[in-house]
GROMACS .gro file of C-alpha atoms in nm:
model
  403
    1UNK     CA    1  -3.027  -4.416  -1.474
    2UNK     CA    2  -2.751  -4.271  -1.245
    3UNK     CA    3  -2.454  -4.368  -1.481
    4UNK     CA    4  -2.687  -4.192  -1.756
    5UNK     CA    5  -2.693  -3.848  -1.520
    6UNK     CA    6  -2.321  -3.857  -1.434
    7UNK     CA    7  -2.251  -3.926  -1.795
    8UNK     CA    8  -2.436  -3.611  -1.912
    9UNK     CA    9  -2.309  -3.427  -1.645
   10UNK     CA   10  -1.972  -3.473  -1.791
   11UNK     CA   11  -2.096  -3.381  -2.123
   12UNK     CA   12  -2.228  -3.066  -1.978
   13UNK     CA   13  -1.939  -2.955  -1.791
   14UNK     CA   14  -1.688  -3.056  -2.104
   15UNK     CA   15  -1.924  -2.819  -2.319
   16UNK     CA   16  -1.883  -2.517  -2.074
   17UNK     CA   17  -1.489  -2.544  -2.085
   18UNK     CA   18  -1.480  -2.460  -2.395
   19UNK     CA   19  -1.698  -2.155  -2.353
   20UNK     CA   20  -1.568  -2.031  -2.035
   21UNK     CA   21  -1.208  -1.839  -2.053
   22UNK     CA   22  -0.971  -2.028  -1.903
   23UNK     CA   23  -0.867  -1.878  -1.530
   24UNK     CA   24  -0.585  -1.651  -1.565
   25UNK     CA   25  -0.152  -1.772  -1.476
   26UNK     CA   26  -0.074  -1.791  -1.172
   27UNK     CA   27   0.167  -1.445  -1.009
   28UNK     CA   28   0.513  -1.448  -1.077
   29UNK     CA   29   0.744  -1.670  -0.891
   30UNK     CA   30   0.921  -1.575  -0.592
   31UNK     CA   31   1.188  -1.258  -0.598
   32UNK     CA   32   1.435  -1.202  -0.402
   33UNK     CA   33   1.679  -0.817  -0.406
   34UNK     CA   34   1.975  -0.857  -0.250
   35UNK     CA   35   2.162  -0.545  -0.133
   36UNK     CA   36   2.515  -0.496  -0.191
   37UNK     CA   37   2.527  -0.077  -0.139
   38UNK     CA   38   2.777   0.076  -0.010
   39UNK     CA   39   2.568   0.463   0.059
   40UNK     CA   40   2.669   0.589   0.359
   41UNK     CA   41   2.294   0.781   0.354
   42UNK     CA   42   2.081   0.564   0.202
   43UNK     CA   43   2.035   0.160   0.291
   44UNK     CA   44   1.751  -0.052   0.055
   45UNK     CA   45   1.562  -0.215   0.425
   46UNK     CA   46   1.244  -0.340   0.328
   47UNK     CA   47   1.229  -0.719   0.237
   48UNK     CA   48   1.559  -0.663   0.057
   49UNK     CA   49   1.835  -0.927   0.188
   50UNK     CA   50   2.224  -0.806   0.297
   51UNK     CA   51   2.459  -0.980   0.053
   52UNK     CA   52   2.827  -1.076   0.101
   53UNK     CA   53   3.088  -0.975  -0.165
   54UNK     CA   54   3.488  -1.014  -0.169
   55UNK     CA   55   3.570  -0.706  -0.389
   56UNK     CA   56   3.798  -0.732  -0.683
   57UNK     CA   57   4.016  -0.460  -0.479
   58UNK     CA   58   4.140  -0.710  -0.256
   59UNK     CA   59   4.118  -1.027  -0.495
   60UNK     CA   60   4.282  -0.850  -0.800
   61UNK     CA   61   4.613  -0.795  -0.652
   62UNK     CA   62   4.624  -1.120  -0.461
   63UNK     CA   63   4.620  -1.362  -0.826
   64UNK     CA   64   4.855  -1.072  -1.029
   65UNK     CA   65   5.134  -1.282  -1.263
   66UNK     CA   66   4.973  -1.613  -1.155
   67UNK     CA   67   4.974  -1.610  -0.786
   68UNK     CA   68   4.742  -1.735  -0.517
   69UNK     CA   69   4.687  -1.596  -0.157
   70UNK     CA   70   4.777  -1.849   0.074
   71UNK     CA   71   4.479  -2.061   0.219
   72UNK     CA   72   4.499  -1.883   0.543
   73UNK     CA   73   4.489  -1.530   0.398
   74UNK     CA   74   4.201  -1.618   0.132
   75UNK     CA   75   3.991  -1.763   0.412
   76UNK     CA   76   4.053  -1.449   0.663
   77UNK     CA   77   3.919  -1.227   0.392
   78UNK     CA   78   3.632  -1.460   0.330
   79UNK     CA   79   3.506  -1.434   0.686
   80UNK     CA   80   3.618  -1.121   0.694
   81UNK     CA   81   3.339  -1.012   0.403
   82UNK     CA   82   3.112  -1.274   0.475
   83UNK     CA   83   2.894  -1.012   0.667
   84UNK     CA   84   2.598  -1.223   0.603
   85UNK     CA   85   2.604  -1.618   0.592
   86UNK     CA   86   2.223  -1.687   0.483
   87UNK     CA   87   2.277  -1.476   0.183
   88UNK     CA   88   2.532  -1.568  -0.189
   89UNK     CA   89   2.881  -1.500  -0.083
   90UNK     CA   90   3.021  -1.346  -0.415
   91UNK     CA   91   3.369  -1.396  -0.510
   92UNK     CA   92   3.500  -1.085  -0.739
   93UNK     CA   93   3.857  -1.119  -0.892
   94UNK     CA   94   3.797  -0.979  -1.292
   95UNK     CA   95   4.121  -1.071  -1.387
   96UNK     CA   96   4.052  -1.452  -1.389
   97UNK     CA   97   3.778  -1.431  -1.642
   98UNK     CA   98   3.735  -1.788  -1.916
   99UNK     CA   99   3.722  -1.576  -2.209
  100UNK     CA  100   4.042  -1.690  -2.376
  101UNK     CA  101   4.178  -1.998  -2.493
  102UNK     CA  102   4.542  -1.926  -2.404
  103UNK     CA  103   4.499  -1.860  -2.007
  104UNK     CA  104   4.142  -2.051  -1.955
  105UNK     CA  105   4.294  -2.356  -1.784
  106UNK     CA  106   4.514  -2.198  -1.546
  107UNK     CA  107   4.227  -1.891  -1.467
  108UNK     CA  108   4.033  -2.222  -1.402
  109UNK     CA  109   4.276  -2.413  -1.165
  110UNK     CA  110   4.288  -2.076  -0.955
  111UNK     CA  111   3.932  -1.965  -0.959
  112UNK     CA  112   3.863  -2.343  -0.861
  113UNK     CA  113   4.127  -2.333  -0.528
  114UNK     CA  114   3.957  -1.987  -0.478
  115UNK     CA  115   3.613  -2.110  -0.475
  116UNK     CA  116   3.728  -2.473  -0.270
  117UNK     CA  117   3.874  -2.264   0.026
  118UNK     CA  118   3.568  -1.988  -0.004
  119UNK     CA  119   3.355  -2.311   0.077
  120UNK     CA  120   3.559  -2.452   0.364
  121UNK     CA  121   3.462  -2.108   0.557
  122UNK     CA  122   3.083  -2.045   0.441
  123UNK     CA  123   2.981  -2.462   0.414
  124UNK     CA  124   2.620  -2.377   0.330
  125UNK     CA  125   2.588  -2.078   0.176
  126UNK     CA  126   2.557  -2.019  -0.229
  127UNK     CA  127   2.866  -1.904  -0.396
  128UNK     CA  128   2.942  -1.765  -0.732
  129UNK     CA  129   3.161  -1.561  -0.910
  130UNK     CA  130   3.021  -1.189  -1.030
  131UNK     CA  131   3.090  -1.122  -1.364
  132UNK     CA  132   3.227  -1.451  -1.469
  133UNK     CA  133   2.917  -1.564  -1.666
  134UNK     CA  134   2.973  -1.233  -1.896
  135UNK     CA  135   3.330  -1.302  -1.945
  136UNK     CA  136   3.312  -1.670  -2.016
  137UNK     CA  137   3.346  -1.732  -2.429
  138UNK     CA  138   3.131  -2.044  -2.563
  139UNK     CA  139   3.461  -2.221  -2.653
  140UNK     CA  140   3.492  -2.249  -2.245
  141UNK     CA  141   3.166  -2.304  -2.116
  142UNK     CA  142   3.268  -2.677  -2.009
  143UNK     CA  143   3.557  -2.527  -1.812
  144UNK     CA  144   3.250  -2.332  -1.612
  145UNK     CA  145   3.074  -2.641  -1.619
  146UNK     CA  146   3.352  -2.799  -1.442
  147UNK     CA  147   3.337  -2.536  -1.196
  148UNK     CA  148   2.990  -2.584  -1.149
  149UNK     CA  149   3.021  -2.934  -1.124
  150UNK     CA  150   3.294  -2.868  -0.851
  151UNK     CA  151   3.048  -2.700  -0.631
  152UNK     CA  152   2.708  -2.686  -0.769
  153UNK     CA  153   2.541  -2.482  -0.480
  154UNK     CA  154   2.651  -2.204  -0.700
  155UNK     CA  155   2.465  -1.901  -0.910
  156UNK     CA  156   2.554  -1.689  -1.200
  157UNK     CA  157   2.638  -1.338  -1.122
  158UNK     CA  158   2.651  -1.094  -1.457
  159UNK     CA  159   2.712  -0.775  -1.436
  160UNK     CA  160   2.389  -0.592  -1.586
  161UNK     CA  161   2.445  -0.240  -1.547
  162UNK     CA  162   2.334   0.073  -1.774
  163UNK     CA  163   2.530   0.240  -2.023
  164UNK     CA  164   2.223   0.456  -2.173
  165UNK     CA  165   1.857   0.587  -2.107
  166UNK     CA  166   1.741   0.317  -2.376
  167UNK     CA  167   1.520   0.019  -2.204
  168UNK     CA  168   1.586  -0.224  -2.521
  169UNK     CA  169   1.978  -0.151  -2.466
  170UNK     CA  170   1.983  -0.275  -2.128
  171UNK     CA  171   1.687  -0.527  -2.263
  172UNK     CA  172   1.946  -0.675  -2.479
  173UNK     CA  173   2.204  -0.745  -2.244
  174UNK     CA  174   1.933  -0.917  -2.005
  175UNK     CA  175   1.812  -1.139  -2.265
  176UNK     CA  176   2.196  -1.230  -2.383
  177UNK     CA  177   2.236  -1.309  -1.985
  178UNK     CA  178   1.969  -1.573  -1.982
  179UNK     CA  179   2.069  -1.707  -2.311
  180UNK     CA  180   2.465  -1.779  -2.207
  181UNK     CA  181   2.341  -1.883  -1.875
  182UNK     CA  182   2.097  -2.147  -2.024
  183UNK     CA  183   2.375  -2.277  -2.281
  184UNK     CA  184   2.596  -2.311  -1.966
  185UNK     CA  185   2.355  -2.452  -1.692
  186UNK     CA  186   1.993  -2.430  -1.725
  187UNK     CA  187   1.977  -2.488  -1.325
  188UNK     CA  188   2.195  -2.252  -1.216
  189UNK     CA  189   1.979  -1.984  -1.088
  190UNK     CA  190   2.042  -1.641  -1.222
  191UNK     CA  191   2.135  -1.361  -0.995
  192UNK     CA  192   2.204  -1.028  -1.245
  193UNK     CA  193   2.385  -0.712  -1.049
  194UNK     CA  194   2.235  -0.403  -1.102
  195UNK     CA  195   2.333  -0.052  -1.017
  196UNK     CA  196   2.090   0.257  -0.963
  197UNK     CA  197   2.347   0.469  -1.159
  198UNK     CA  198   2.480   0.470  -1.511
  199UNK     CA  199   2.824   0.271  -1.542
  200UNK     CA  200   3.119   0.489  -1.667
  201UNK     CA  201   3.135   0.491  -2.033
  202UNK     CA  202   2.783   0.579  -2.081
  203UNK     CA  203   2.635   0.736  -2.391
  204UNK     CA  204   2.613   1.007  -2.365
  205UNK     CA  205   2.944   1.033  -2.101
  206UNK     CA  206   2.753   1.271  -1.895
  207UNK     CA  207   2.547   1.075  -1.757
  208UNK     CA  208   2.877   0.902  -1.614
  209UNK     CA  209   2.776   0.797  -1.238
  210UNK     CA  210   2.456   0.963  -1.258
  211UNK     CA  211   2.116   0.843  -1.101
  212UNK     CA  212   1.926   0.606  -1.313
  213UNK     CA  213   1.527   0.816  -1.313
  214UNK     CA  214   1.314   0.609  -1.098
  215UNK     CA  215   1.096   0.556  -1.382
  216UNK     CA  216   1.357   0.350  -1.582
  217UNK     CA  217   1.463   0.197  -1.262
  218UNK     CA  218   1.134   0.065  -1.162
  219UNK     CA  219   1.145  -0.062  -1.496
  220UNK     CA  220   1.430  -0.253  -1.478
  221UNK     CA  221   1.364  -0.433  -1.115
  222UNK     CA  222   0.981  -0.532  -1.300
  223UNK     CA  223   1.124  -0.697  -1.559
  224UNK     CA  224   1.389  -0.909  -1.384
  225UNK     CA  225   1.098  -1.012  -1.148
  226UNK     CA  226   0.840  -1.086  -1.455
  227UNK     CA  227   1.084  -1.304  -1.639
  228UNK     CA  228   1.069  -1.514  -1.362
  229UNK     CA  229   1.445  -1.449  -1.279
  230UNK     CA  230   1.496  -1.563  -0.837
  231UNK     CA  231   1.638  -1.194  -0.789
  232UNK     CA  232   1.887  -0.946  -0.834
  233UNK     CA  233   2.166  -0.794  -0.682
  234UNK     CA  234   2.205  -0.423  -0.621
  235UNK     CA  235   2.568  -0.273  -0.579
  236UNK     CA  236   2.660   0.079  -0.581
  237UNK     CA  237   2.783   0.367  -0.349
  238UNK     CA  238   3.099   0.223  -0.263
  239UNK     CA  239   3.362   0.497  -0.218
  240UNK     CA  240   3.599   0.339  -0.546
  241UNK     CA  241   3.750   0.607  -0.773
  242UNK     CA  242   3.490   0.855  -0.860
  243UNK     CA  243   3.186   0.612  -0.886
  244UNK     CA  244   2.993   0.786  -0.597
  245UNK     CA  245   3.157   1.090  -0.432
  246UNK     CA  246   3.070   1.275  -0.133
  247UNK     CA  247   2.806   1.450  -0.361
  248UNK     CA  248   2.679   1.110  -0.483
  249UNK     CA  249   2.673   1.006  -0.146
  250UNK     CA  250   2.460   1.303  -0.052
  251UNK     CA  251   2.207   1.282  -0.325
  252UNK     CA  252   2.156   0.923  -0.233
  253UNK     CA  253   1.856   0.911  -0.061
  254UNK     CA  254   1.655   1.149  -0.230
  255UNK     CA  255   1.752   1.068  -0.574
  256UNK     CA  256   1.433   0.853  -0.685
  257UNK     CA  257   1.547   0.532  -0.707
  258UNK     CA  258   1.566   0.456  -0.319
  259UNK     CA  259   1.191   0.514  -0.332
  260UNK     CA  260   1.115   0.343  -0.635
  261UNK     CA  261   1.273   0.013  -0.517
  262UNK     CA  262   1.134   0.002  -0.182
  263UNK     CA  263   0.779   0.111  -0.351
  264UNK     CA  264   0.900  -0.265  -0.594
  265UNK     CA  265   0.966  -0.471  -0.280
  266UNK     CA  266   0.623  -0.337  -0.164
  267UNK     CA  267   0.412  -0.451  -0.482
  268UNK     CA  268   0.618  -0.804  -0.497
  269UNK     CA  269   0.492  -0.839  -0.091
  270UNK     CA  270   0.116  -0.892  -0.205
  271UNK     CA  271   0.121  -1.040  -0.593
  272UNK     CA  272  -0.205  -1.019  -0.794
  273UNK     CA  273  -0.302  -1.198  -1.060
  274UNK     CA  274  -0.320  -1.061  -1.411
  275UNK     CA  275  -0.612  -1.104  -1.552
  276UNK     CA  276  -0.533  -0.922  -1.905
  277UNK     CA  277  -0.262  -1.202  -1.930
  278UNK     CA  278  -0.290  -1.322  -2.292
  279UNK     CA  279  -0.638  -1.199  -2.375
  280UNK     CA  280  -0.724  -1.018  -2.646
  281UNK     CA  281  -0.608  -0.682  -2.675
  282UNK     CA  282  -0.658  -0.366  -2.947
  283UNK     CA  283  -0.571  -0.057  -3.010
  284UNK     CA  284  -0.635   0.279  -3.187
  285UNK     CA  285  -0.327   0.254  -3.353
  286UNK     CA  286   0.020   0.015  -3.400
  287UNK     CA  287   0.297   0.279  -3.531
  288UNK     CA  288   0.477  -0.031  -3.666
  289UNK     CA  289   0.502  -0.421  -3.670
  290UNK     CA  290   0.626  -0.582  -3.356
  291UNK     CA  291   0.412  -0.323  -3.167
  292UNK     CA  292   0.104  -0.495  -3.162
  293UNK     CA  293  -0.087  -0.431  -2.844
  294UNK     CA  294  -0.097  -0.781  -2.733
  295UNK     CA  295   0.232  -0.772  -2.662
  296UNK     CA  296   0.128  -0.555  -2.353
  297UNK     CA  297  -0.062  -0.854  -2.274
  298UNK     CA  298   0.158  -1.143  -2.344
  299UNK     CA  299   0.311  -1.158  -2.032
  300UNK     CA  300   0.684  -1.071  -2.159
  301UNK     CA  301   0.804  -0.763  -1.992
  302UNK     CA  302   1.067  -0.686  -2.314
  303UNK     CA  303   0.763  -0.703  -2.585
  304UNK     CA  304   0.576  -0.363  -2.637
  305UNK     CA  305   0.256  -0.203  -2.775
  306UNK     CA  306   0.348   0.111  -2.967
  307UNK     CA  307   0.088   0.369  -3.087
  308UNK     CA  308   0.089   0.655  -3.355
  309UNK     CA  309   0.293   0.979  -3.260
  310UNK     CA  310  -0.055   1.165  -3.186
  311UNK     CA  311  -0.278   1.218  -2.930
  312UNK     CA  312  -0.512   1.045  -2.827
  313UNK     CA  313  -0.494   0.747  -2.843
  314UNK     CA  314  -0.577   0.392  -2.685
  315UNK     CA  315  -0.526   0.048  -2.568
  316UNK     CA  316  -0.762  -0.203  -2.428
  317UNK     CA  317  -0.817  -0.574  -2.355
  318UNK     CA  318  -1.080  -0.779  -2.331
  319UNK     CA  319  -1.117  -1.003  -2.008
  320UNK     CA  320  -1.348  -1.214  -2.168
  321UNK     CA  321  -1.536  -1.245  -1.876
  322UNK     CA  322  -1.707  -0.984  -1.648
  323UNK     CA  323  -1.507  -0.868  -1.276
  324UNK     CA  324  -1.492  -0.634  -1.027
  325UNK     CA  325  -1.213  -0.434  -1.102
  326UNK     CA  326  -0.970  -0.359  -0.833
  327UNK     CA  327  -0.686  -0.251  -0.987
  328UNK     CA  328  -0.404  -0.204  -1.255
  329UNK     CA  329  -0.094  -0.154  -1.351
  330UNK     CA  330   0.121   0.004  -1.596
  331UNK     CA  331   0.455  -0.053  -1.705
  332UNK     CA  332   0.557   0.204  -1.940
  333UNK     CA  333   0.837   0.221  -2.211
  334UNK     CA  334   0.991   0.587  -2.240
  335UNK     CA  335   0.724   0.702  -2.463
  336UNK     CA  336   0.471   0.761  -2.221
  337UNK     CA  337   0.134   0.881  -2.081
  338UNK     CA  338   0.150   1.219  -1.917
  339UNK     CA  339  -0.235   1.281  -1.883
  340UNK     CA  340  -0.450   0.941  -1.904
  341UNK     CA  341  -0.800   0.736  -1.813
  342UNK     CA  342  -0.846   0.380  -1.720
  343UNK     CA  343  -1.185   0.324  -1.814
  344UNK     CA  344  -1.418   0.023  -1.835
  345UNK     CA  345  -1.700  -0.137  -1.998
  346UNK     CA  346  -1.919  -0.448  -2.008
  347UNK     CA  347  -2.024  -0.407  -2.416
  348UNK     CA  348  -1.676  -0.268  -2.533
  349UNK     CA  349  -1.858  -0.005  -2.637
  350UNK     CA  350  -1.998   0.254  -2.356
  351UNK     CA  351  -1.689   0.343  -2.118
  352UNK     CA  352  -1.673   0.464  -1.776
  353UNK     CA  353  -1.346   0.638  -1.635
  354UNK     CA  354  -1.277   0.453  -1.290
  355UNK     CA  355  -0.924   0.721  -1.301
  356UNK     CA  356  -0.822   1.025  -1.406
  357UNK     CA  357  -0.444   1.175  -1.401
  358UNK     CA  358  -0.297   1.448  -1.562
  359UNK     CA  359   0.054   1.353  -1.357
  360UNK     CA  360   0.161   1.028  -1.536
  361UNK     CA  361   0.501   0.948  -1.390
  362UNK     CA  362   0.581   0.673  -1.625
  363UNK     CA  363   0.782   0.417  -1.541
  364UNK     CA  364   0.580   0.147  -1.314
  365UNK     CA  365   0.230   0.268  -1.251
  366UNK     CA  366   0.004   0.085  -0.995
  367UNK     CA  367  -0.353   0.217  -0.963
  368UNK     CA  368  -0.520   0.047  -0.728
  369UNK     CA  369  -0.848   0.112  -0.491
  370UNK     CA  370  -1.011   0.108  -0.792
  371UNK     CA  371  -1.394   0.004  -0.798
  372UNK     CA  372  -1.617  -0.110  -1.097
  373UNK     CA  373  -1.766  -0.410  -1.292
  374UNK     CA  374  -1.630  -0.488  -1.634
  375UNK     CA  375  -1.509  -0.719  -1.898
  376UNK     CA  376  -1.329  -0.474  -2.105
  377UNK     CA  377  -1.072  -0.245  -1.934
  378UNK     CA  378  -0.867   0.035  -2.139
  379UNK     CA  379  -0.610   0.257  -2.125
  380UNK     CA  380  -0.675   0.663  -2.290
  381UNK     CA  381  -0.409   0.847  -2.347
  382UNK     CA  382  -0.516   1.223  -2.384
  383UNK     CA  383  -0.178   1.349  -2.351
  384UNK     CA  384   0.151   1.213  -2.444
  385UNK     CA  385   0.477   1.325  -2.229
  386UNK     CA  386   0.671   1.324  -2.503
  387UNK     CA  387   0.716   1.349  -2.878
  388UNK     CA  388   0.711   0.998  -2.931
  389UNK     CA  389   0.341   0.799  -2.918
  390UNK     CA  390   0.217   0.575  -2.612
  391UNK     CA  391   0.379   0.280  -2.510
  392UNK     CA  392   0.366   0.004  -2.293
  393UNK     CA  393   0.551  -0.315  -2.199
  394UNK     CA  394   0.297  -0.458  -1.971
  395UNK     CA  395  -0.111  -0.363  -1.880
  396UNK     CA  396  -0.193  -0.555  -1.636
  397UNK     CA  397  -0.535  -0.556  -1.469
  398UNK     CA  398  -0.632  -0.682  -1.117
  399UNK     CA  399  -0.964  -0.797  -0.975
  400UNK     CA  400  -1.238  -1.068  -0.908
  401UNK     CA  401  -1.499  -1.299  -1.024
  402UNK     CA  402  -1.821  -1.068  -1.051
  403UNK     CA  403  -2.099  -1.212  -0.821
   0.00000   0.00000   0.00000
């Protein structure tokens, strides 16, 4: 009789996993910003971590027409930049890139002495070369694996910096960083450098050396975090050429993006769990194919729900089970919200507005403190900020099992 009970029991409790939604992932994986400013007014703090970084200044001229410092002079810079040994000790040269066939082995043989002396001084500490991954061709990714090989308590360090106020531009350089690094190494951990200020060159040039908008910024630090990336790097505000004058220098702190990445390192302090991640999700409208609103949901901060160019319009999910909403967040593409609701509902059908704005920022919105019971959460949009429709790369929503 008591094998007949426990064997029903497991019959019972087989039949309610397949009604019951599966528990939502787990939060995103630990992330770590590393800061390698130079602003004389403005310093990260936080959680962020002080890097180390020879500059290509004093590397450059050292390895001109094929030379090498001498191992005593290499390793008295090392040290001498090495201003913190539990952080990546970057090695910057830019002339001894693998991206041609003709100068690959002999960049190689010097990079590698480099690298071998580099270690003598800083035994324990990860070191890589920035920019190297970006400037290796696939005809000499085994000399990097060598390299790697040679010292495999390494990292890659691309440069990922922003040429434009387009999110899929910089979007597309990301995702050809992960690719290159995973046909290189797939275990070398990827460590991108980043710069609150658009790179000479830009398009449109005058936003040459400008401030990134702390919207698009906060963007940018989500998404590195969400794809699962370890961290980041952030450089900028060292006195080189014109990249950040005394007037950069001065508009430093106040600029938006100091604010907006200590306001990142606060939200990756407590992680939540999504529960919108992968449920269903619809929409009032889809202005064209690949912006299907579940790809707010998916989970893949460079995916995007687009609406119509007309207001208003909205986006919810379905949490396919009832909670106590506590929170959630918004990360917006440029085409965004300026007045919206989060509302909820148990049916899908009668809504109740948990928060009202008429201020949408854009960027990376987290509303929090918020209180109600619901298995359907949406986003309204009364009011878009500009001529484009609504659109989001992630809606995430925060809360707990409903008693």
């Amino acid at each position: 009789m008591r094998t007949a009970t426990l064997t029903l029991a497991t019959v019972l409790l087989a039949a309610l996993a397949l009604v019951l939604p599966a528990p939502p992932a787990a939060a995103a994986t630990s992330f770590t910003l590393y800061d390698n400013t130079g602003y004389t007014s403005a310093t990260i703090g936080s959680t962020s971590v002080v890097s180390s970084f020879v500059p290509a200044r004093i590397c450059a001229p050292l390895v001109e027409d094929g030379g090498l410092p001498t191992e005593s002079e290499w390793k008295a810079i090392v040290e001498q930049y090495n201003r913190n040994t539990s952080a990546p000790l970057v090695l910057d040269c830019e002339t001894l890139y693998f991206n041609s066939t003709s100068t690959v082995a002999d960049h190689y043989a010097r990079v590698l002495q480099l690298q071998t002396w580099a270690r003598e001084v800083a035994p324990d500490q990860v070191i890589g070369w920035y920019g190297l991954l970006n400037n290796t061709s696939s005809a000499n990714y085994p000399y990097y694996r060598d390299l790697i090989a040679a010292d495999p308590n390494t990292a890659f360090f691309p440069s990922l910096y922003t040429y434009s106020v387009s999110e899929t531009d910089w979007n597309t350089t990301l995702t050809a960083d992960i690719a290159k690094a995973e046909s290189v190494d797939p275990d070398v951990p990827l460590l991108p450098y980043i710069w609150p200020q658009y790179h000479g060159g830009s398009t449109p040039t005058s936003l040459d050396y400008t401030f990134i908008p702390a919207p698009q910024w906060s963007v940018q630090l989500a998404t590195l975090r969400e794809l699962g990336l370890p961290g980041a790097v952030v450089w900028g505000g060292w006195a080189i050429s014109e990249t950040c004058d005394d007037a950069c220098q001065t508009e430093a702190p106040t600029a938006g993006w100091l604010d907006a990445t200590r306001s990142f390192l606060a939200e990756t302090a407590t992680p939540h769990t999504d529960l919108a991640l992968g449920r269903a999700a619809t929409a009032s409208s889809v202005k064209a194919s690949g912006r299907e609103p579940a790809l707010a949901v998916d989970g893949d901060p460079t995916t995007r729900w687009g609406s119509a160019y007309a207001d208003p319009q909205w986006i919810s999910v379905d949490l396919g089970a009832t909670y106590e909403i506590t929170g959630v967040r918004l990360m917006w593409e440029t085409a965004y919200a300026g007045a919206y609701e989060i509302q909820t509902s148990t049916d899908g059908t009668t809504w109740a507005t948990l928060h009202s704005t008429t201020a949408g920022s854009g960027g990376v919105e987290l509303i929090d403190n918020l209180t109600g019971t619901a298995r359907y959460v949406r986003v309204y949009g009364r009011a878009r900020a500009t001529t484009y429709g609504y659109s989001l790369w992630d809606f995430e929503v925060y809360g707990t099992a409903a008693g």
